[in-house]
Amino acid sequence: MYDLTVIIPTFNEEANIRNIVMAVDAVFHEHSLNGQILVVDDNSTDATISIVNELKRTKENVEILIREKDHGLSQSVSDGFYHAVSDVFVVIDADFSHPPVLIPRMYDEIRKGNDIVIGSRYMEGGGIRKWPLKRRVISIGATFLGRLLFPDITDPVSGFFAVRKEVVENAPLKPRGYKILLEVLGKGTWEKDREIPFEFVDREIGSSKLKIRTIIEYAQQVLDITLYSFTHHESAAWREWKRVFMFGIVGLTGIVVNMGVLWYLREFVSLDLLLAGFIATELSILNNFLWNDLWTFRSAKGRKYSSRWHRLVTFNLVSVGGVVINLSLLYILSTQFGMYYLVSNMIGILVAFAWTFMVNRRFTWQWT
Ligand SMILES: Nc1nc2c(ncn2[C@@H]2O[C@H](COP(=O)(O)OP(=O)(O)O)[C@@H](O)[C@H]2O)c(=O)[nH]1
Ligand SMILES: [Mg+2]
């Protein structure tokens, strides 16, 4: 039984495989770690397999798993989980895009009680070197989508991460495409995560295998995890969606308050329409604030560290911002882009909803 298993997925990596195995093994020695190295190869057509077999002769902690069907990076990593002989797994690329020197820190963080430790390119201190603009744009798009599910994780699609065996052991992973981490976050059983910044360096040798199909598969994967979270309320993504739904329900009660007050002020007080509208809006904002404060975000950190008045003022300002976004989109999309005004308004409402949710979550209630 090893302390940890470093899983290296490979496909035609003859130029890198020897160096990466040696580098990981050197890190093990330096930090007195009893580590296993598990190469999961998709039946490479170059010398990758023979090089690993040769390394195996002198290093008994090196293993290779050769896959013959269901070719794919995520599938390979997921197979690696089931073949590893330890309780902690670290996944790392073969092409030196991920620095092996961080492995001991990741392992430490797991031992300190984190379930998942992620090497992040997008947190402070992290970065990407030598990537063409196209790759950057695709990656930022993918990361943004992933963050909709896990807003507190800066790099939910990183290929460099450590995970405790129990997280993935019974998870119904449906591995496909490139983003195995997102699948682990979405379907795994975990509570605590930790991110460590690193600088991603694009490969010097060999070629990348990212294809258009990969992007389509990724969109399917995000959708699948979202649907999964709707029916598996113990999942991490549900923790977030639950709050979005609660926030939405509160928003609906706000509409009822708004309409009711407007009707009352017009019918029984005969107030000026604009004034009545203003009071109705303000009261509905107050209604929404109270329900969100007492229900949606009842266990938020911000409720301990800020006064209710402070939160109310922030919430009010964010709501006004939401109205401005809604009206601007209604106006711009209808007049500049010729969209049917009810459609522009619907888009405006959705964007304003997303804005008010995210900004209030972050600033009013300091949810993390
Ligand atoms: N087993 C397996 N490994 C793969 C596959 N595609 C890529 N890899 C490995 O996954 C890692 C990252 O792949 P790479 O092509 O460099 O992706 P990029 O860094 O995102 O451009 C490398 O170690 C590759 O050898 C695959 O289909 N199967
Ligand atoms: Mg690479």
CSV table of C-alpha atoms and ligand atoms in Angstrom, one decimal:
chain,number,residue,atom,x,y,z
A,1,MET,CA,0.0,0.0,0.0
A,2,TYR,CA,1.4,3.4,-1.0
A,3,ASP,CA,0.9,6.9,0.5
A,4,LEU,CA,-0.3,8.2,-2.7
A,5,THR,CA,-0.6,7.3,-6.4
A,6,VAL,CA,0.3,9.8,-9.2
A,7,ILE,CA,-1.8,9.0,-12.2
A,8,ILE,CA,-0.3,10.0,-15.5
A,9,PRO,CA,-2.6,9.7,-18.5
A,10,THR,CA,-0.7,9.3,-21.7
A,11,PHE,CA,-1.2,9.0,-25.4
A,12,ASN,CA,1.9,9.0,-27.6
A,13,GLU,CA,4.2,10.6,-25.1
A,14,GLU,CA,7.5,8.9,-26.0
A,15,ALA,CA,9.3,12.3,-25.8
A,16,ASN,CA,8.1,13.1,-22.3
A,17,ILE,CA,7.3,9.9,-20.5
A,18,ARG,CA,10.7,9.0,-19.2
A,19,ASN,CA,11.4,12.5,-17.9
A,20,ILE,CA,8.1,12.9,-16.2
A,21,VAL,CA,8.3,9.5,-14.4
A,22,MET,CA,11.8,10.3,-13.3
A,23,ALA,CA,10.8,13.8,-12.1
A,24,VAL,CA,7.9,12.5,-10.1
A,25,ASP,CA,10.0,9.7,-8.6
A,26,ALA,CA,12.7,12.3,-7.6
A,27,VAL,CA,10.1,14.3,-5.9
A,28,PHE,CA,9.0,11.2,-3.9
A,29,HIS,CA,12.5,10.6,-2.8
A,30,GLU,CA,13.2,14.2,-1.8
A,31,HIS,CA,10.1,14.3,0.4
A,32,SER,CA,10.3,10.7,1.7
A,33,LEU,CA,7.0,9.8,0.1
A,34,ASN,CA,6.1,6.2,-0.6
A,35,GLY,CA,4.4,7.0,-3.8
A,36,GLN,CA,3.1,4.9,-6.7
A,37,ILE,CA,3.3,6.1,-10.3
A,38,LEU,CA,0.5,4.8,-12.5
A,39,VAL,CA,0.7,5.5,-16.2
A,40,VAL,CA,-2.6,5.0,-17.9
A,41,ASP,CA,-2.0,4.7,-21.6
A,42,ASP,CA,-4.5,4.5,-24.4
A,43,ASN,CA,-2.5,2.0,-26.3
A,44,SER,CA,0.0,4.4,-27.7
A,45,THR,CA,1.4,3.7,-31.2
A,46,ASP,CA,4.8,5.1,-30.4
A,47,ALA,CA,7.4,3.9,-27.8
A,48,THR,CA,5.6,5.2,-24.7
A,49,ILE,CA,4.6,1.7,-23.5
A,50,SER,CA,8.0,0.1,-24.1
A,51,ILE,CA,9.7,3.0,-22.3
A,52,VAL,CA,7.5,2.5,-19.2
A,53,ASN,CA,8.1,-1.2,-19.3
A,54,GLU,CA,11.8,-0.5,-19.3
A,55,LEU,CA,11.4,1.9,-16.3
A,56,LYS,CA,9.4,-0.7,-14.5
A,57,ARG,CA,12.5,-3.0,-14.5
A,58,THR,CA,14.4,-0.7,-12.2
A,59,LYS,CA,11.5,1.0,-10.3
A,60,GLU,CA,9.1,-1.2,-8.6
A,61,ASN,CA,6.7,1.6,-7.8
A,62,VAL,CA,6.0,2.2,-11.5
A,63,GLU,CA,2.9,0.6,-13.0
A,64,ILE,CA,1.3,0.8,-16.4
A,65,LEU,CA,-2.3,0.3,-17.3
A,66,ILE,CA,-2.9,-0.2,-21.0
A,67,ARG,CA,-6.4,0.5,-22.3
A,68,GLU,CA,-7.6,-1.0,-25.5
A,69,LYS,CA,-11.1,0.5,-25.9
A,70,ASP,CA,-13.1,3.6,-25.0
A,71,HIS,CA,-10.1,5.9,-25.8
A,72,GLY,CA,-10.2,9.1,-23.9
A,73,LEU,CA,-8.4,11.2,-21.3
A,74,SER,CA,-11.1,11.3,-18.7
A,75,GLN,CA,-11.9,7.6,-19.1
A,76,SER,CA,-8.2,6.8,-18.6
A,77,VAL,CA,-7.9,8.9,-15.4
A,78,SER,CA,-11.1,7.3,-14.0
A,79,ASP,CA,-9.8,3.8,-14.8
A,80,GLY,CA,-6.6,4.9,-13.0
A,81,PHE,CA,-8.7,5.6,-9.8
A,82,TYR,CA,-9.8,2.0,-9.7
A,83,HIS,CA,-6.3,0.6,-10.3
A,84,ALA,CA,-4.4,2.7,-7.9
A,85,VAL,CA,-3.1,1.1,-4.8
A,86,SER,CA,-3.4,3.9,-2.2
A,87,ASP,CA,-6.0,6.3,-0.7
A,88,VAL,CA,-4.8,9.5,-2.3
A,89,PHE,CA,-4.6,10.2,-6.0
A,90,VAL,CA,-2.8,13.0,-7.9
A,91,VAL,CA,-3.5,13.5,-11.6
A,92,ILE,CA,-0.8,15.1,-13.7
A,93,ASP,CA,-0.1,15.6,-17.4
A,94,ALA,CA,2.9,13.9,-19.0
A,95,ASP,CA,4.0,16.9,-20.9
A,96,PHE,CA,5.4,19.0,-18.0
A,97,SER,CA,2.6,21.5,-18.1
A,98,HIS,CA,2.1,20.8,-14.4
A,99,PRO,CA,5.0,21.1,-12.0
A,100,PRO,CA,5.7,17.8,-10.2
A,101,VAL,CA,7.3,19.8,-7.3
A,102,LEU,CA,3.8,20.7,-6.2
A,103,ILE,CA,2.8,17.1,-5.6
A,104,PRO,CA,4.0,17.0,-1.9
A,105,ARG,CA,2.1,20.2,-1.1
A,106,MET,CA,-1.1,18.7,-2.6
A,107,TYR,CA,-0.6,15.6,-0.6
A,108,ASP,CA,0.0,17.6,2.6
A,109,GLU,CA,-3.3,19.5,2.0
A,110,ILE,CA,-5.1,16.2,1.6
A,111,ARG,CA,-3.6,15.0,4.9
A,112,LYS,CA,-4.7,18.2,6.6
A,113,GLY,CA,-8.3,17.3,5.8
A,114,ASN,CA,-9.1,18.6,2.4
A,115,ASP,CA,-10.9,16.2,0.1
A,116,ILE,CA,-9.9,17.7,-3.2
A,117,VAL,CA,-6.8,19.9,-3.9
A,118,ILE,CA,-6.7,21.7,-7.2
A,119,GLY,CA,-3.8,23.2,-9.0
A,120,SER,CA,-5.3,26.5,-10.2
A,121,ARG,CA,-4.2,28.5,-13.2
A,122,TYR,CA,-6.7,31.2,-12.5
A,123,MET,CA,-6.2,32.2,-8.9
A,124,GLU,CA,-3.7,34.8,-7.8
A,125,GLY,CA,-0.2,33.5,-8.3
A,126,GLY,CA,-1.3,31.2,-11.1
A,127,GLY,CA,-1.1,31.6,-14.8
A,128,ILE,CA,-0.7,30.2,-18.3
A,129,ARG,CA,2.5,30.5,-20.3
A,130,LYS,CA,2.8,30.2,-24.1
A,131,TRP,CA,-0.7,29.6,-25.0
A,132,PRO,CA,-2.1,31.0,-28.3
A,133,LEU,CA,-5.1,33.3,-28.0
A,134,LYS,CA,-7.5,30.7,-29.3
A,135,ARG,CA,-6.6,28.2,-26.5
A,136,ARG,CA,-6.9,30.9,-23.9
A,137,VAL,CA,-10.3,32.0,-25.1
A,138,ILE,CA,-11.6,28.4,-25.1
A,139,SER,CA,-10.2,27.7,-21.7
A,140,ILE,CA,-11.7,30.9,-20.2
A,141,GLY,CA,-15.1,29.9,-21.7
A,142,ALA,CA,-14.8,26.4,-20.3
A,143,THR,CA,-13.8,27.7,-16.9
A,144,PHE,CA,-16.6,30.2,-16.8
A,145,LEU,CA,-19.2,27.4,-17.5
A,146,GLY,CA,-17.6,25.3,-14.8
A,147,ARG,CA,-17.8,28.1,-12.4
A,148,LEU,CA,-21.5,28.4,-12.8
A,149,LEU,CA,-21.6,25.0,-11.0
A,150,PHE,CA,-18.8,25.7,-8.5
A,151,PRO,CA,-18.5,29.5,-8.1
A,152,ASP,CA,-15.9,29.3,-5.3
A,153,ILE,CA,-13.5,27.3,-7.3
A,154,THR,CA,-11.3,29.4,-9.6
A,155,ASP,CA,-10.2,26.5,-11.9
A,156,PRO,CA,-12.8,23.7,-11.8
A,157,VAL,CA,-11.5,22.2,-15.1
A,158,SER,CA,-7.8,22.0,-14.1
A,159,GLY,CA,-6.0,18.8,-15.2
A,160,PHE,CA,-3.8,18.9,-12.1
A,161,PHE,CA,-5.4,17.9,-8.9
A,162,ALA,CA,-5.3,15.6,-5.9
A,163,VAL,CA,-8.3,13.7,-4.5
A,164,ARG,CA,-9.0,11.4,-1.7
A,165,LYS,CA,-10.1,7.9,-2.7
A,166,GLU,CA,-13.4,8.1,-0.8
A,167,VAL,CA,-14.5,11.1,-3.0
A,168,VAL,CA,-14.5,9.1,-6.2
A,169,GLU,CA,-14.9,5.5,-4.9
A,170,ASN,CA,-18.6,5.3,-5.2
A,171,ALA,CA,-19.2,8.3,-7.5
A,172,PRO,CA,-21.2,7.5,-10.7
A,173,LEU,CA,-18.6,9.1,-12.9
A,174,LYS,CA,-19.5,9.4,-16.5
A,175,PRO,CA,-16.1,10.2,-17.8
A,176,ARG,CA,-15.7,11.7,-21.3
A,177,GLY,CA,-13.7,14.5,-22.9
A,178,TYR,CA,-11.0,16.3,-21.1
A,179,LYS,CA,-12.5,17.6,-17.9
A,180,ILE,CA,-12.4,14.8,-15.4
A,181,LEU,CA,-12.1,17.2,-12.5
A,182,LEU,CA,-15.4,18.8,-13.2
A,183,GLU,CA,-17.0,15.3,-13.2
A,184,VAL,CA,-15.3,14.5,-9.8
A,185,LEU,CA,-16.5,17.8,-8.3
A,186,GLY,CA,-20.0,17.2,-9.7
A,187,LYS,CA,-20.5,13.5,-8.8
A,188,GLY,CA,-18.0,12.9,-6.0
A,189,THR,CA,-18.6,13.0,-2.3
A,190,TRP,CA,-16.7,15.9,-0.8
A,191,GLU,CA,-16.9,18.8,1.6
A,192,LYS,CA,-13.6,20.6,1.7
A,193,ASP,CA,-11.5,21.8,-1.2
A,194,ARG,CA,-8.3,23.8,-1.5
A,195,GLU,CA,-6.6,25.5,-4.4
A,196,ILE,CA,-2.9,26.0,-5.0
A,197,PRO,CA,-1.7,28.4,-7.7
A,198,PHE,CA,0.6,27.2,-10.4
A,199,GLU,CA,1.8,28.4,-13.8
A,200,PHE,CA,0.7,26.2,-16.6
A,201,VAL,CA,3.4,25.8,-19.2
A,202,ASP,CA,2.4,24.6,-22.7
A,203,ARG,CA,4.2,21.5,-23.9
A,204,GLU,CA,7.6,21.8,-25.5
A,205,ILE,CA,7.5,18.5,-27.2
A,206,GLY,CA,4.7,16.5,-28.9
A,207,SER,CA,1.3,17.8,-29.8
A,208,SER,CA,-1.9,18.6,-28.0
A,209,LYS,CA,-5.0,16.5,-28.7
A,210,LEU,CA,-7.8,19.0,-28.1
A,211,LYS,CA,-10.5,18.8,-30.8
A,212,ILE,CA,-13.8,20.5,-31.5
A,213,ARG,CA,-15.6,17.4,-30.4
A,214,THR,CA,-14.0,17.9,-27.0
A,215,ILE,CA,-15.8,21.2,-26.6
A,216,ILE,CA,-19.2,19.8,-27.5
A,217,GLU,CA,-18.7,16.9,-25.1
A,218,TYR,CA,-17.8,19.4,-22.4
A,219,ALA,CA,-21.1,21.3,-22.8
A,220,GLN,CA,-22.9,18.0,-22.5
A,221,GLN,CA,-21.0,17.2,-19.4
A,222,VAL,CA,-21.9,20.5,-17.7
A,223,LEU,CA,-25.6,19.9,-18.5
A,224,ASP,CA,-25.4,16.4,-17.2
A,225,ILE,CA,-23.8,17.5,-13.9
A,226,THR,CA,-26.4,20.2,-13.5
A,227,LEU,CA,-29.3,17.7,-14.0
A,228,TYR,CA,-27.5,15.2,-11.7
A,229,SER,CA,-27.4,17.8,-9.0
A,230,PHE,CA,-31.1,18.4,-9.3
A,231,THR,CA,-31.8,14.8,-8.3
A,232,HIS,CA,-28.8,14.2,-6.0
A,233,HIS,CA,-29.2,16.8,-3.2
A,234,GLU,CA,-26.0,15.6,-1.4
A,235,SER,CA,-23.9,16.8,-4.4
A,236,ALA,CA,-21.7,19.9,-4.2
A,237,ALA,CA,-23.4,21.5,-7.2
A,238,TRP,CA,-26.8,21.3,-5.6
A,239,ARG,CA,-25.6,23.3,-2.6
A,240,GLU,CA,-25.3,26.2,-5.1
A,241,TRP,CA,-28.4,25.5,-7.2
A,242,LYS,CA,-30.5,25.2,-4.1
A,243,ARG,CA,-29.6,28.7,-3.2
A,244,VAL,CA,-30.4,29.9,-6.8
A,245,PHE,CA,-33.8,28.3,-6.5
A,246,MET,CA,-34.5,29.8,-3.1
A,247,PHE,CA,-33.4,33.2,-4.4
A,248,GLY,CA,-35.8,32.7,-7.4
A,249,ILE,CA,-38.7,31.8,-5.1
A,250,VAL,CA,-38.1,34.9,-3.0
A,251,GLY,CA,-38.1,36.9,-6.3
A,252,LEU,CA,-41.5,35.5,-7.1
A,253,THR,CA,-42.9,36.6,-3.8
A,254,GLY,CA,-41.4,40.1,-4.5
A,255,ILE,CA,-43.5,40.2,-7.7
A,256,VAL,CA,-46.7,39.4,-5.7
A,257,VAL,CA,-45.8,42.2,-3.1
A,258,ASN,CA,-45.0,44.6,-5.9
A,259,MET,CA,-48.3,44.0,-7.8
A,260,GLY,CA,-50.4,44.0,-4.6
A,261,VAL,CA,-49.0,47.2,-3.3
A,262,LEU,CA,-49.3,49.0,-6.6
A,263,TRP,CA,-52.9,47.8,-6.9
A,264,TYR,CA,-53.7,49.0,-3.4
A,265,LEU,CA,-52.1,52.4,-3.8
A,266,ARG,CA,-53.8,53.0,-7.1
A,267,GLU,CA,-57.3,51.7,-6.1
A,268,PHE,CA,-57.6,52.9,-2.5
A,269,VAL,CA,-55.1,55.8,-2.2
A,270,SER,CA,-55.2,57.1,-5.8
A,271,LEU,CA,-51.5,57.8,-5.6
A,272,ASP,CA,-49.6,59.1,-8.7
A,273,LEU,CA,-48.6,56.1,-10.9
A,274,LEU,CA,-44.9,56.8,-10.7
A,275,LEU,CA,-44.9,57.4,-7.0
A,276,ALA,CA,-47.0,54.3,-6.4
A,277,GLY,CA,-44.7,52.3,-8.6
A,278,PHE,CA,-41.7,53.5,-6.7
A,279,ILE,CA,-43.2,52.6,-3.3
A,280,ALA,CA,-44.3,49.2,-4.6
A,281,THR,CA,-40.8,48.5,-6.0
A,282,GLU,CA,-39.1,49.6,-2.8
A,283,LEU,CA,-41.4,47.4,-0.6
A,284,SER,CA,-40.8,44.4,-2.9
A,285,ILE,CA,-37.1,44.9,-2.5
A,286,LEU,CA,-37.5,45.1,1.3
A,287,ASN,CA,-39.6,41.9,1.1
A,288,ASN,CA,-37.0,40.1,-0.9
A,289,PHE,CA,-34.2,41.3,1.4
A,290,LEU,CA,-35.9,39.9,4.5
A,291,TRP,CA,-36.7,36.5,3.0
A,292,ASN,CA,-33.2,36.1,1.6
A,293,ASP,CA,-31.6,37.3,4.8
A,294,LEU,CA,-33.7,35.0,7.0
A,295,TRP,CA,-34.0,32.0,4.6
A,296,THR,CA,-31.8,31.8,1.5
A,297,PHE,CA,-28.6,33.1,3.1
A,298,ARG,CA,-29.5,32.3,6.7
A,299,SER,CA,-26.2,30.6,7.4
A,300,ALA,CA,-24.0,33.1,5.4
A,301,LYS,CA,-20.8,34.4,6.8
A,302,GLY,CA,-21.9,38.0,6.1
A,303,ARG,CA,-24.8,37.7,8.6
A,304,LYS,CA,-22.2,37.5,11.4
A,305,TYR,CA,-19.8,40.2,10.2
A,306,SER,CA,-22.2,43.0,8.9
A,307,SER,CA,-25.2,44.7,10.3
A,308,ARG,CA,-28.6,44.1,8.8
A,309,TRP,CA,-28.9,47.7,7.8
A,310,HIS,CA,-25.6,47.5,5.9
A,311,ARG,CA,-26.8,44.4,4.1
A,312,LEU,CA,-30.2,46.0,3.3
A,313,VAL,CA,-28.5,49.0,1.8
A,314,THR,CA,-26.1,46.9,-0.3
A,315,PHE,CA,-29.0,44.7,-1.4
A,316,ASN,CA,-31.0,47.7,-2.4
A,317,LEU,CA,-28.1,49.1,-4.5
A,318,VAL,CA,-27.6,45.8,-6.2
A,319,SER,CA,-31.3,45.6,-7.0
A,320,VAL,CA,-31.2,49.0,-8.5
A,321,GLY,CA,-28.2,47.8,-10.6
A,322,GLY,CA,-30.4,44.9,-11.6
A,323,VAL,CA,-33.2,47.2,-12.8
A,324,VAL,CA,-30.7,49.3,-14.8
A,325,ILE,CA,-29.3,46.1,-16.4
A,326,ASN,CA,-32.8,44.9,-17.2
A,327,LEU,CA,-33.9,48.2,-18.8
A,328,SER,CA,-30.6,48.7,-20.7
A,329,LEU,CA,-30.8,45.3,-22.3
A,330,LEU,CA,-34.5,45.8,-23.1
A,331,TYR,CA,-33.6,49.1,-24.8
A,332,ILE,CA,-30.4,48.1,-26.5
A,333,LEU,CA,-31.5,44.6,-27.8
A,334,SER,CA,-34.8,46.0,-29.1
A,335,THR,CA,-33.5,49.2,-30.7
A,336,GLN,CA,-30.0,48.2,-31.8
A,337,PHE,CA,-30.4,44.6,-32.6
A,338,GLY,CA,-34.0,44.6,-33.7
A,339,MET,CA,-35.1,42.0,-31.2
A,340,TYR,CA,-38.8,41.6,-30.3
A,341,TYR,CA,-39.2,43.6,-27.1
A,342,LEU,CA,-40.7,40.8,-25.0
A,343,VAL,CA,-37.7,38.6,-25.9
A,344,SER,CA,-35.2,41.5,-25.0
A,345,ASN,CA,-37.1,42.0,-21.8
A,346,MET,CA,-36.9,38.3,-20.9
A,347,ILE,CA,-33.1,38.3,-21.6
A,348,GLY,CA,-32.8,41.4,-19.5
A,349,ILE,CA,-34.7,39.8,-16.6
A,350,LEU,CA,-32.5,36.7,-16.7
A,351,VAL,CA,-29.2,38.6,-16.8
A,352,ALA,CA,-30.4,40.9,-14.1
A,353,PHE,CA,-31.4,37.9,-12.0
A,354,ALA,CA,-28.0,36.3,-12.5
A,355,TRP,CA,-26.3,39.6,-11.6
A,356,THR,CA,-28.3,40.2,-8.5
A,357,PHE,CA,-27.8,36.6,-7.3
A,358,MET,CA,-24.1,36.6,-7.9
A,359,VAL,CA,-23.3,40.1,-6.5
A,360,ASN,CA,-25.5,39.7,-3.5
A,361,ARG,CA,-24.1,36.3,-2.8
A,362,ARG,CA,-20.6,37.6,-2.9
A,363,PHE,CA,-20.9,41.0,-1.3
A,364,THR,CA,-24.2,41.3,0.7
A,365,TRP,CA,-23.9,37.9,2.3
A,366,GLN,CA,-20.2,37.2,1.7
A,367,TRP,CA,-21.0,33.6,0.9
A,368,THR,CA,-18.0,31.4,0.4
B,1,LIG,N1,-4.8,8.0,-21.8
B,1,LIG,C1,-5.0,9.1,-22.6
B,1,LIG,N2,-4.2,10.2,-22.3
B,1,LIG,C2,-4.4,11.3,-23.1
B,1,LIG,C3,-5.4,11.4,-24.1
B,1,LIG,N3,-5.3,12.6,-24.6
B,1,LIG,C4,-4.4,13.3,-24.0
B,1,LIG,N4,-3.8,12.5,-23.0
B,1,LIG,C5,-2.8,12.8,-22.1
B,1,LIG,O1,-3.3,13.9,-21.3
B,1,LIG,C6,-2.3,14.9,-21.0
B,1,LIG,C7,-2.8,16.2,-21.5
B,1,LIG,O2,-2.9,16.1,-22.9
B,1,LIG,P1,-2.6,17.3,-23.9
B,1,LIG,O3,-2.8,16.8,-25.3
B,1,LIG,O4,-1.2,17.8,-23.6
B,1,LIG,O5,-3.7,18.4,-23.5
B,1,LIG,P2,-3.5,20.0,-23.4
B,1,LIG,O6,-2.3,20.2,-22.4
B,1,LIG,O7,-4.8,20.4,-22.8
B,1,LIG,O8,-3.2,20.5,-24.7
B,1,LIG,C8,-1.0,14.3,-21.6
B,1,LIG,O9,-0.3,13.6,-20.7
B,1,LIG,C9,-1.5,13.4,-22.8
B,1,LIG,O10,-0.6,12.4,-23.1
B,1,LIG,C10,-6.2,10.2,-24.3
B,1,LIG,O11,-7.1,10.2,-25.2
B,1,LIG,N5,-5.9,9.1,-23.5
B,2,MG,MG,-0.5,19.6,-22.6
